[in-house]
XYZ file of C-alpha atoms in Angstrom:
597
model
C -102.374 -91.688 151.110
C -105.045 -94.457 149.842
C -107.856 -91.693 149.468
C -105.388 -89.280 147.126
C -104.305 -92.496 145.309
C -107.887 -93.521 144.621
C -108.973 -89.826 143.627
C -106.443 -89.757 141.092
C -107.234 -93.316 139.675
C -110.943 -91.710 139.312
C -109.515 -88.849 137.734
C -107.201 -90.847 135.295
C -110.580 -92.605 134.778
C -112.482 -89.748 133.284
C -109.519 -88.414 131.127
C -109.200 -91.474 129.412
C -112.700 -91.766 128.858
C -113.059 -88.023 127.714
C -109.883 -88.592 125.542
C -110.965 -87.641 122.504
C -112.727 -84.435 123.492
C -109.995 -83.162 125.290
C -107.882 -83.058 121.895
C -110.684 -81.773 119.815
C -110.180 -79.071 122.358
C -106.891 -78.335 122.199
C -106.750 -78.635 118.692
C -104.262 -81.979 118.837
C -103.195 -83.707 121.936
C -101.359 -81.642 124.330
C -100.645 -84.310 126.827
C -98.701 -87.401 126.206
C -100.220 -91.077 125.838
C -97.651 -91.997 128.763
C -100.045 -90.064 131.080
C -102.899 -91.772 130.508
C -100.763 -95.306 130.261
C -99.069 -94.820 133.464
C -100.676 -93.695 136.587
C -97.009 -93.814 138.334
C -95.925 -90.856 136.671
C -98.950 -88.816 138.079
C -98.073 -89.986 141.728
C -94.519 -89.048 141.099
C -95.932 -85.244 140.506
C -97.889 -84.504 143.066
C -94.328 -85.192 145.755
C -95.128 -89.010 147.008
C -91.519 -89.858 145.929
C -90.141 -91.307 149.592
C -86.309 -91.242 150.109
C -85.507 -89.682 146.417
C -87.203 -86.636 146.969
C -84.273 -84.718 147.491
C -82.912 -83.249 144.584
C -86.606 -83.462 142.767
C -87.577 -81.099 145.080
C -84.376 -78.675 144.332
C -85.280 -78.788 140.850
C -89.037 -77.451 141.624
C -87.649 -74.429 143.552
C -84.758 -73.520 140.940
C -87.411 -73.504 138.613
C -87.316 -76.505 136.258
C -89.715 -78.010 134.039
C -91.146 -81.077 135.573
C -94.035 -83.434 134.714
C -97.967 -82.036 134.694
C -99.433 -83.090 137.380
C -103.374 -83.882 137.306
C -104.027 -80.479 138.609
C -102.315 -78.618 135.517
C -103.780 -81.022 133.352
C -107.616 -80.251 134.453
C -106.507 -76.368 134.324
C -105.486 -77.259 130.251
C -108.920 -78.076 129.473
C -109.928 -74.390 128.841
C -108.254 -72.745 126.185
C -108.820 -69.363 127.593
C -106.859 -69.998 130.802
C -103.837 -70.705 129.419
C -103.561 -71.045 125.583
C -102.029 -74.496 124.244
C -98.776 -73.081 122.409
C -97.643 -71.819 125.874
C -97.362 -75.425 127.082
C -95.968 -77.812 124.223
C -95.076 -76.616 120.352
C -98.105 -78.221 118.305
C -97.100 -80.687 115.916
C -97.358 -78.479 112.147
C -96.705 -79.622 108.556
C -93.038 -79.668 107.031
C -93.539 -76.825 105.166
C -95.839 -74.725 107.780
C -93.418 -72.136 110.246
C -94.333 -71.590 113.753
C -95.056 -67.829 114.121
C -92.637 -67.259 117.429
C -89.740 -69.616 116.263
C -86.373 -67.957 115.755
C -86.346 -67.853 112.306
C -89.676 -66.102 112.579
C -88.851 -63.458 114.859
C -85.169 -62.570 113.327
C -87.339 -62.295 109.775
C -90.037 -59.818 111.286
C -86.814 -57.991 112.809
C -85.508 -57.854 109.019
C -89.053 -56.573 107.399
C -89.438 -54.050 110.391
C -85.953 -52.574 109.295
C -86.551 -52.591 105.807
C -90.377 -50.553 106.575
C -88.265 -48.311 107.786
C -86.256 -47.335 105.213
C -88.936 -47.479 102.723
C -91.039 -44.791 104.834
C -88.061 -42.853 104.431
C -86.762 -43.621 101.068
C -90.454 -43.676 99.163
C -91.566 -40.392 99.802
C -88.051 -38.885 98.547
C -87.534 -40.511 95.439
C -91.365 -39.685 94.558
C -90.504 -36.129 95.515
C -87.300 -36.055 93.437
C -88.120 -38.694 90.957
C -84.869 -40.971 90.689
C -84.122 -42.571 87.131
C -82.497 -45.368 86.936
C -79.480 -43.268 84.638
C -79.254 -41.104 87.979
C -78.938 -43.324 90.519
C -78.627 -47.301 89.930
C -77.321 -48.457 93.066
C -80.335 -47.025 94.308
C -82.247 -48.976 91.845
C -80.611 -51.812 92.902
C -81.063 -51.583 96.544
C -84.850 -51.136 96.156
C -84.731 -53.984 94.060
C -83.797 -56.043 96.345
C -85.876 -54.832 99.168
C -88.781 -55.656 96.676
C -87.835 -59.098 96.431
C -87.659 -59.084 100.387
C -91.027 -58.145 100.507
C -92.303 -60.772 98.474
C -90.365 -63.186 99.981
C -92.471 -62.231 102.809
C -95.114 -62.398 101.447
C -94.438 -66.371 100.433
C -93.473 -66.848 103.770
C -97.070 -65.592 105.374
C -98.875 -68.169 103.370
C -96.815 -70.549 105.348
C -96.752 -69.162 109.055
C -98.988 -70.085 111.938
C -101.184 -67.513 113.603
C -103.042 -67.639 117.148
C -106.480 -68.257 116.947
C -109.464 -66.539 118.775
C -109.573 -68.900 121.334
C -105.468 -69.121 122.510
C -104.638 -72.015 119.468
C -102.186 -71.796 117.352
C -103.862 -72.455 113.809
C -101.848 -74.807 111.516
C -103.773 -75.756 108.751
C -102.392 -74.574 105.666
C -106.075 -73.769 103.985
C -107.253 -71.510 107.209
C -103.763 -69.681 107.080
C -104.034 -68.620 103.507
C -107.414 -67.827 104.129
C -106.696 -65.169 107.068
C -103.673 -64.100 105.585
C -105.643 -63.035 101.803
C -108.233 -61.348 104.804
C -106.142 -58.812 106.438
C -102.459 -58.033 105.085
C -102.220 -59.368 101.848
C -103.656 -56.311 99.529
C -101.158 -53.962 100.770
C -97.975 -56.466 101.108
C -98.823 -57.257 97.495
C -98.949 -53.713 96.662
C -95.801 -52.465 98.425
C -93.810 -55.409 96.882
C -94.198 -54.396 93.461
C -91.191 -53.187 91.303
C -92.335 -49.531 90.843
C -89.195 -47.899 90.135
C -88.424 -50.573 87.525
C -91.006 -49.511 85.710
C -90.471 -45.973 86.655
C -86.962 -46.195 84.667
C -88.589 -47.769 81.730
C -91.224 -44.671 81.338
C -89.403 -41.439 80.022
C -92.845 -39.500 80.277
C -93.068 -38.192 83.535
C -96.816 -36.814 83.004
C -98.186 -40.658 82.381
C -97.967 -43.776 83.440
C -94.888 -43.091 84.719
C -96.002 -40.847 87.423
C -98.894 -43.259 88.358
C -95.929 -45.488 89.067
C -94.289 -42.900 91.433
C -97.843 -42.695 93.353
C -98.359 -45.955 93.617
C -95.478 -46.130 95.551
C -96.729 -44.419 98.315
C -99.122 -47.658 99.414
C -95.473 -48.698 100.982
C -95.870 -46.481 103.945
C -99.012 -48.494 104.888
C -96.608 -51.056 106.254
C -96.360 -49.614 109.002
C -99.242 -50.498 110.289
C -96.961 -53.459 111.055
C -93.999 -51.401 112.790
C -96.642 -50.193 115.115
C -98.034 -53.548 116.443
C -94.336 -54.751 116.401
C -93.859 -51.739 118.658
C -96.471 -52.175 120.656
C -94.641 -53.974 123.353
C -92.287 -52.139 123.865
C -94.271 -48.392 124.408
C -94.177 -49.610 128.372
C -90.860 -48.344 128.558
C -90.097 -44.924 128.895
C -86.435 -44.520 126.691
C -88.203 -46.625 124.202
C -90.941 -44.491 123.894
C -89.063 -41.336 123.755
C -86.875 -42.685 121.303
C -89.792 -43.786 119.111
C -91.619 -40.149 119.701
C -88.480 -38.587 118.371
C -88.287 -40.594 115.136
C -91.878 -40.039 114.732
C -91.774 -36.386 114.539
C -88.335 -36.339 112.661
C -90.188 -38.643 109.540
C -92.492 -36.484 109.567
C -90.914 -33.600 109.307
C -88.918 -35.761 106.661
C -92.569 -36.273 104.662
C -93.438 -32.470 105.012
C -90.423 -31.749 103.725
C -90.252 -33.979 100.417
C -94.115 -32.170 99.611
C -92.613 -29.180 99.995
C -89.879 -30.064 97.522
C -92.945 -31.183 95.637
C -94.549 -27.723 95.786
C -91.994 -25.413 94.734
C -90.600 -27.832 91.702
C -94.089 -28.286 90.347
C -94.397 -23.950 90.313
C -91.061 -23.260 89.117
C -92.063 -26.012 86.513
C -95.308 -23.952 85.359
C -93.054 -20.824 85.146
C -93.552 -19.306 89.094
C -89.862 -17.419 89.076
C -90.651 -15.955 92.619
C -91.214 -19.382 94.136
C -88.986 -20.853 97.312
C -87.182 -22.926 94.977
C -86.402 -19.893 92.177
C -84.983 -17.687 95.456
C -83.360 -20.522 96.078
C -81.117 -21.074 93.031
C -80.563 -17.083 92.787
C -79.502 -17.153 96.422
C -76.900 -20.494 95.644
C -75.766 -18.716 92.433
C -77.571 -21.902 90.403
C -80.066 -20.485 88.451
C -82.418 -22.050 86.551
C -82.670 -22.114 83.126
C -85.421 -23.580 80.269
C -84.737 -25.311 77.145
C -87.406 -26.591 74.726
C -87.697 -30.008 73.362
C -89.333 -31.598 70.281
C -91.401 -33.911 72.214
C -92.919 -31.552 74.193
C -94.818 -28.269 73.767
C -94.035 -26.260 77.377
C -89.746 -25.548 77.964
C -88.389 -27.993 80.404
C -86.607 -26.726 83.348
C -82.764 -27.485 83.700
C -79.838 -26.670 86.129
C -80.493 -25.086 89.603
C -79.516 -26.335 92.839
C -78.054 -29.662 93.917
C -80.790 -32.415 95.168
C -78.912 -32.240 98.440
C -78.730 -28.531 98.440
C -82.801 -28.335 98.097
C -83.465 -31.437 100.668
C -82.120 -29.672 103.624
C -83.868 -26.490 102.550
C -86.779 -28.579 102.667
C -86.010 -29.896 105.903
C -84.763 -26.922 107.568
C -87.823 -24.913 106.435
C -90.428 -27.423 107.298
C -88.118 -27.901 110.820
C -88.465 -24.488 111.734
C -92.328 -24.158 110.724
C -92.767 -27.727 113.644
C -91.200 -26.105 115.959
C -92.527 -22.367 115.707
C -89.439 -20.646 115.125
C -89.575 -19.634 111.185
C -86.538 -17.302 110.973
C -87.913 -16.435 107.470
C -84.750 -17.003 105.422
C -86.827 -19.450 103.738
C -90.428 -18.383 103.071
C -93.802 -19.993 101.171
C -94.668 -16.960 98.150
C -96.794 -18.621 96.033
C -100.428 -19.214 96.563
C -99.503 -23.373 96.560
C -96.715 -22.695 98.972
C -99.051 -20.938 101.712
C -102.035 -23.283 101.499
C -99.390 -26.229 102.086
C -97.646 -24.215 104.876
C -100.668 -22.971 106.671
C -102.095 -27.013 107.301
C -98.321 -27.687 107.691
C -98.520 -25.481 110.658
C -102.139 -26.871 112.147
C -100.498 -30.277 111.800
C -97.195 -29.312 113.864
C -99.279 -27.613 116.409
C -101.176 -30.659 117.175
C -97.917 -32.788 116.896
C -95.551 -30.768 119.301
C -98.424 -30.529 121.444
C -98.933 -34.256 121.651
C -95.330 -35.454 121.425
C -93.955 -33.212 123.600
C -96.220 -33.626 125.930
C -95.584 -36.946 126.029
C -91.879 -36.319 126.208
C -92.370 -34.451 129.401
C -94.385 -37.136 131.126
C -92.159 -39.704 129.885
C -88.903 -37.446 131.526
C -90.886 -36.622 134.358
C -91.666 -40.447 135.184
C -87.606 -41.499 134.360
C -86.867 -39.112 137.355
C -89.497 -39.706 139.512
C -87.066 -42.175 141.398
C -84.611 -39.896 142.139
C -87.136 -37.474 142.938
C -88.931 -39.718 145.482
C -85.907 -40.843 146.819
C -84.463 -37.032 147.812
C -87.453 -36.327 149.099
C -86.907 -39.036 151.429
C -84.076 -38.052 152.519
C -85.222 -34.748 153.153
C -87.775 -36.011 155.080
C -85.930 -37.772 157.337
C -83.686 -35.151 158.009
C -86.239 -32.753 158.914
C -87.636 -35.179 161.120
C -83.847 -36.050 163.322
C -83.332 -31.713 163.771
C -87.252 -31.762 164.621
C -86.516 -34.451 167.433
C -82.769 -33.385 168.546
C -82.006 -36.750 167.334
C -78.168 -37.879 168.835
C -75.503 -36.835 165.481
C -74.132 -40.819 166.061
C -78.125 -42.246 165.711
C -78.570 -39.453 163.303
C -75.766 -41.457 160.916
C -77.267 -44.990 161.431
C -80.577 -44.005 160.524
C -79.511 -42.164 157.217
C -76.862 -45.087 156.650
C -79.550 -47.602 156.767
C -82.095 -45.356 154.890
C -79.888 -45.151 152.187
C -78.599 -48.615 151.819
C -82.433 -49.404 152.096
C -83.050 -47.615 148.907
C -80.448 -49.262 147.306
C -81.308 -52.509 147.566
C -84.975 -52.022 146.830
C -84.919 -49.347 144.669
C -87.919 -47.679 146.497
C -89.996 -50.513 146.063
C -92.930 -51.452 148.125
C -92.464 -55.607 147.905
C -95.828 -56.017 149.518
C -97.622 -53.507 147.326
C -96.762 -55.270 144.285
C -97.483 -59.010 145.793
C -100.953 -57.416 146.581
C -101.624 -56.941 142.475
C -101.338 -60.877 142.120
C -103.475 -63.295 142.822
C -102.992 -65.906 145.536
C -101.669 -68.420 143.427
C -99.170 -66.276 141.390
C -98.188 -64.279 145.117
C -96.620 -67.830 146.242
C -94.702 -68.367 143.848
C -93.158 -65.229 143.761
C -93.068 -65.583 147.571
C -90.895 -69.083 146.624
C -88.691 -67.424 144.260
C -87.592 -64.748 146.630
C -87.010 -66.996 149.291
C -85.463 -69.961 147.383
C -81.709 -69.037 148.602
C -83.087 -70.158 151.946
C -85.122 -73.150 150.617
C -82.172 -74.206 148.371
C -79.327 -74.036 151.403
C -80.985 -75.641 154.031
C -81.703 -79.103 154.590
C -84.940 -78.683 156.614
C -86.900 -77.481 153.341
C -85.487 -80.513 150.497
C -88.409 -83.254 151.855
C -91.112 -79.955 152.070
C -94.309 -80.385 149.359
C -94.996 -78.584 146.958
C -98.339 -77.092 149.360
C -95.571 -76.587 152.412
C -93.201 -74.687 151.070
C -95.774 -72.321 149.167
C -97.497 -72.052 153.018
C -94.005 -71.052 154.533
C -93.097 -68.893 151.749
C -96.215 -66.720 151.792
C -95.064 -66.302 155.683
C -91.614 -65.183 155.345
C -90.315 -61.944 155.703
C -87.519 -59.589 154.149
C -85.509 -57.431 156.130
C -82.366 -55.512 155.917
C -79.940 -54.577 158.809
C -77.428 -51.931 158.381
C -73.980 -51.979 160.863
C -74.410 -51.275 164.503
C -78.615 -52.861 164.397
C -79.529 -54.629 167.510
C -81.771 -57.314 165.970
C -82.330 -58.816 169.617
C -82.110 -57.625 173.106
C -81.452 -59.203 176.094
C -84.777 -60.003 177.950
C -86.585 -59.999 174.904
C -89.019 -62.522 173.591
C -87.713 -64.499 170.447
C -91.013 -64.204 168.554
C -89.270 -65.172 165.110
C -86.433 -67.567 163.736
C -83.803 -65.687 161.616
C -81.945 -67.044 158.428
C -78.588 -65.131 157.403
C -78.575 -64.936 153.585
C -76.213 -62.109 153.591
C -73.670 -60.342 156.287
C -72.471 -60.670 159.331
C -73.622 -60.306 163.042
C -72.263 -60.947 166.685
C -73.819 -62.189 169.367
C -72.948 -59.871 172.797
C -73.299 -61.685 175.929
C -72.607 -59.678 179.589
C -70.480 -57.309 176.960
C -68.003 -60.205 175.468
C -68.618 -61.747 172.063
C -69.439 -64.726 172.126
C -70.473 -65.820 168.306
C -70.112 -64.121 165.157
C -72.976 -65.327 162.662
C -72.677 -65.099 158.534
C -74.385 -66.558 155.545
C -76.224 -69.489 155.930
C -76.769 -69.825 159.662
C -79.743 -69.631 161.517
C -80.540 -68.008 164.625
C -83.516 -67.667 167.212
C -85.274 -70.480 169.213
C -86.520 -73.908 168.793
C -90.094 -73.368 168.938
C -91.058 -76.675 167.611
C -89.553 -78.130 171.166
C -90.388 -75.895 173.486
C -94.200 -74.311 174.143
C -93.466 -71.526 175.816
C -91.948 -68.347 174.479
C -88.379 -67.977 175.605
C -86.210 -64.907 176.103
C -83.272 -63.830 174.547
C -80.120 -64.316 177.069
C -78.267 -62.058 174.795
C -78.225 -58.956 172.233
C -77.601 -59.670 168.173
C -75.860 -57.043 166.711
C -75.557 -56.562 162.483
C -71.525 -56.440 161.819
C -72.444 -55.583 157.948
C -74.917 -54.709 155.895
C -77.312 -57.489 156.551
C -80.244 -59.567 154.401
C -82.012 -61.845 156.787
C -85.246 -64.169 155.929
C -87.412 -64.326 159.312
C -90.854 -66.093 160.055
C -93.028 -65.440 163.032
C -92.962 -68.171 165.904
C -96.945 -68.650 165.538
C -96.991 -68.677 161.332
C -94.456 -71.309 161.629
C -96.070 -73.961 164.226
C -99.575 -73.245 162.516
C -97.815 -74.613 159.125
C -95.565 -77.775 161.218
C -98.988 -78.196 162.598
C -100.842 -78.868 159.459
C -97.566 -80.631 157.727
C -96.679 -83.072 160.397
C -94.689 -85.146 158.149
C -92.580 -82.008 156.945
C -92.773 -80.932 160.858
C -90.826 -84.327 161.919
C -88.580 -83.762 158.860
C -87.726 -80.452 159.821
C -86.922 -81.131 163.798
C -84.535 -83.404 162.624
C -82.559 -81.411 160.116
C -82.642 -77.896 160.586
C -79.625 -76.838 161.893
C -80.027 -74.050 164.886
C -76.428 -72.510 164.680
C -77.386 -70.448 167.714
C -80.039 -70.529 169.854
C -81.099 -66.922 171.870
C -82.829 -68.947 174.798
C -80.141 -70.530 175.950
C -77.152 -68.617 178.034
C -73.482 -69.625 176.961
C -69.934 -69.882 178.974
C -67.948 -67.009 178.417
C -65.901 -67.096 175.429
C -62.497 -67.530 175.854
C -59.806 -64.872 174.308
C -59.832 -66.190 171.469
C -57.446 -64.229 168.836
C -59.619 -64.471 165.445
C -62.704 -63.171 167.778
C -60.721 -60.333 169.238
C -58.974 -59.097 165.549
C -62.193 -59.571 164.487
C -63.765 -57.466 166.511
C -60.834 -54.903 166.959
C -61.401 -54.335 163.280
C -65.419 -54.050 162.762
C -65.306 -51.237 165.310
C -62.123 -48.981 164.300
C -64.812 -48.762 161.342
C -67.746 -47.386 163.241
C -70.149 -48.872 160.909
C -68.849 -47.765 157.803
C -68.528 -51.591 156.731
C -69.366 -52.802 153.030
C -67.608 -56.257 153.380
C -68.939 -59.731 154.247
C -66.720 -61.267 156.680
C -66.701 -65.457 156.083
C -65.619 -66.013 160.138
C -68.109 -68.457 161.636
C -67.237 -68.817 165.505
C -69.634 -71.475 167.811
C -68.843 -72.181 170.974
């Protein structure tokens, strides 16, 4: 106790020596004056608490925040193991936004929406031109979206961003700085008012359609929708989802060109274009009329803008997907240099989105696969071994309620991707129900309870399991987290266990290994928490103070070594029992009956 207190004096020591380099480290203190004025509050961390460690130490396994102890507070010295906006919100200017505050995020949810519909809506209204005569709530709702964008824009020059080394950069003159660097060009260019302009420009051969072009820069937004997405490609539905809206706005694109196409040769006089056969075929023909301002005839009437956009579509649809029924059909020379790289581009498109769409429906099923395949297995395997029908039906019982609770997954093949320190306290979170319940665990460290964690096991009993025999060595001590099981002695119940007892042998008493005077059968579906005899005296050995703590208040609700009377007749035991076996292990309920002799 002296030596810890007087290495942690030393180490308060250094820190408040090193003060000042620590925060030009972390870019503005991350830890409190109170630490460095109070050496009480470091003691308090590391679990020297006495009598009141009791609920302190519930808190630590449920998973609340609690003071840095020294340990974390060496570990924050290096920016690159764990950055400083992860631990404590830096303090920023009034008018400076944190870049992952709510605001933030809801904002960025807004702009990714509205990129959206501009990578639709752009490239059709600079296909199909839109005045503002034609169409002024369309105006208006571009308009709008413009002003979004610049809003944006304002709000950039006034969000954090996470610098190279993990810190979250708050000076004002460094944010505008990266922000004119990288996004600023094209946010400014897609925010500009194109189709105001647009509807002040009659000419559609000048600046007018240099407006329309411009407006194309918009679709270089998403850029952004991509790294927004980014996160979220992991997932299989998401990603198939995403895929699928790909190749629709792109068909979408290919289709407002192709508009493009046949307008711009039925405009230089092209009468056997798409678009002509078109109009002819939807009894809308087109017709010129000449104008004083200009010296070529203008072309008038024809089909309906909707009418020609799902043309477009349809055609450009059928050319992705290498059907082509040829109702619709490229004649001019434009029309079949467009169509023939529209055709390169689809085959490399279905090739690689489908492809991926396989994969992605081949991994979503994989499960289900594995898990048939299982069962198959095991089947083959009980008419391979004349297997007994009534063992036959525990085995698949248990196989399948197996599956269910873990999904198919391999709990130690996952803890063996983390790290030591990461595996405990996973290992602590799975076993917390246990840690939590039981009294024996609330005066355990911090270092104990990671020790007996990373020792437990996880096992599941379906009805009719003999977890014990009689004559066998208790090598283990059970916990009950969920289910029920009985305790058979010379053929007569004699206990029925549930959640929250605990049963096996006091091995911190006795040396030797005992032997179970009777068999433990599962009642129900069963979780149970169980740690070997020899893992748990090596850790009471190490922790004596936890191993005197835990003597005294773990609760043994029955112990195997020891033989009991014979039960009397007693009715709850017999109704009890009537009842679990009219059901021949078919049981899904928990029964709440706790009977010790």
């Amino acid at each position: 106790m002296r030596t810890r207190i007087e290495c942690i004096r030393k180490i308060l020591e250094t820190l408040a020596e090193n003060k000042k380099n620590i925060e030009k480290l972390s870019c503005g203190s991350i830890f409190p004056s109170s630490i460095f004025m109070r050496p009480k509050l470091l003691l308090k961390t590391r679990g020297h608490r006495g009598r009141k460690r009791s609920s302190s130490r519930n808190e630590n396994v449920k998973g609340k925040s609690y003071t840095l102890g020294y340990k974390s507070i060496m570990m924050s010295l290096n920016a690159d193991v764990m950055p400083q906006y992860r631990q404590e919100a830096p303090k920023t200017p009034p008018h400076i936004l944190l870049h992952y505050c709510a605001f933030k995020a809801i904002w960025d949810w807004v702009i990714l929406c509205l990129t959206f519909y501009t990578a639709i809506m752009v490239p059709y209204n600079v296909a199909f031109k839109n005045k503002t005569s034609e169409d002024v709530s369309l105006l208006v709702v571009d308009s709008i979206v413009d002003v979004i964008f610049f809003i944006d824009i304002v709000l950039n020059f006034h969000t954090t961003f996470v610098g190279p080394g993990g810190e979250v950069v708050s000076d004002p003159k460094v944010i505008r700085m990266n922000y004119l660097r990288s996004w600023f060009v094209i946010d400014l260019l897609s925010c500009l008012p194109y189709d105001v302009f647009n509807a002040f420009d009659h000419d559609e051969d000048g600046i007018g359609s240099l407006f329309s072009a411009l407006k194309v820069v918009r679709l270089l937004r998403l850029g952004r929708v991509v790294r927004k997405l980014d996160r979220y490609l992991e997932y299989g539905a998401a990603m198939l989802i995403l895929l699928l809206c790909f190749y629709m706005l792109v068909a979408h694109w290919l289709a407002c060109i192709w508009y493009s196409i046949g307008r711009s040769d039925a405009d230089n006089g092209l009468q056997y274009s798409w678009l002509w056969k078109l109009a002819n075929v939807t009894q809308s023909p087109y017709s010129y009329t000449w104008s004083n301002e200009s010296s070529s005839p203008e072309l008038i009437n024809g089909p309906s803008r909707k009418t020609m956009y799902v043309t477009a579509l349809y055609f450009t649809m059928t050319c992705m997907t290498s059907v082509g029924f040829g109702n619709v059909a490229a004649e001019t020379d434009n029309e079949k240099i467009f169509t023939i790289c529209m055709m390169i581009i689809a085959a490399l498109l279905y090739a690689t989105i489908f492809g991926h769409v396989t994969t992605i429906i081949q991994q979503m099923t994989s499960a289900t696969a594995k898990y048939h395949d299982m069962l198959n297995n095991v089947r083959e395997f009980m008419k391979l071994h004349e297997v007994p029908k009534a063992l036959s039906e525990r085995v698949m019982d248990y196989v399948v309620s197996t599956w269910a609770m873990t999904k198919g997954l391999d709990t130690d093949k996952v803890l063996n991707y983390c790290p030591k320190d990461m595996k405990a306290d996973i290992c602590v979170h799975l076993n917390r129900k246990v840690f939590n319940e039981h009294p024996a665990f609330r005066l355990a460290s911090d270092g104990c309870l990671r020790a007996l964690a990373m020792h437990f096991t996880m096992s599941h009993s379906a009805p009719g399991d003999l977890l014990y025999h009689t004559g066998e060595s208790i090598d283990s001590l059970c916990f009950i987290v969920t289910g029920s099981l009985e305790v058979i002695q010379d053929d007569e119940v004699v206990a029925i266990l549930g959640k929250g007892d605990v049963f096996g042998d006091s091995f911190w008493k006795d040396n030797a290994v005992g032997q179970s005077a009777a068999n433990v059968r599962a009642l129900t579906y069963c979780d149970l928490h169980t740690i070997k005899r020899d893992k748990l005296l090596e850790v009471l050995d190490f922790y004596q103070a936890f191993a005197n703590s835990f003597a005294r208040n773990l609760i043994l609700t029955y112990n195997l070594r020891h033989r009991q009377r014979s039960a009397p007749s007693h009715p709850e035991i017999l109704s009890v029992h009537k009842l679990l076996y009219q059901r021949r292990y078919r049981i899904s309920i928990f029964l709440p009956i706790i009977f010790r002799k």
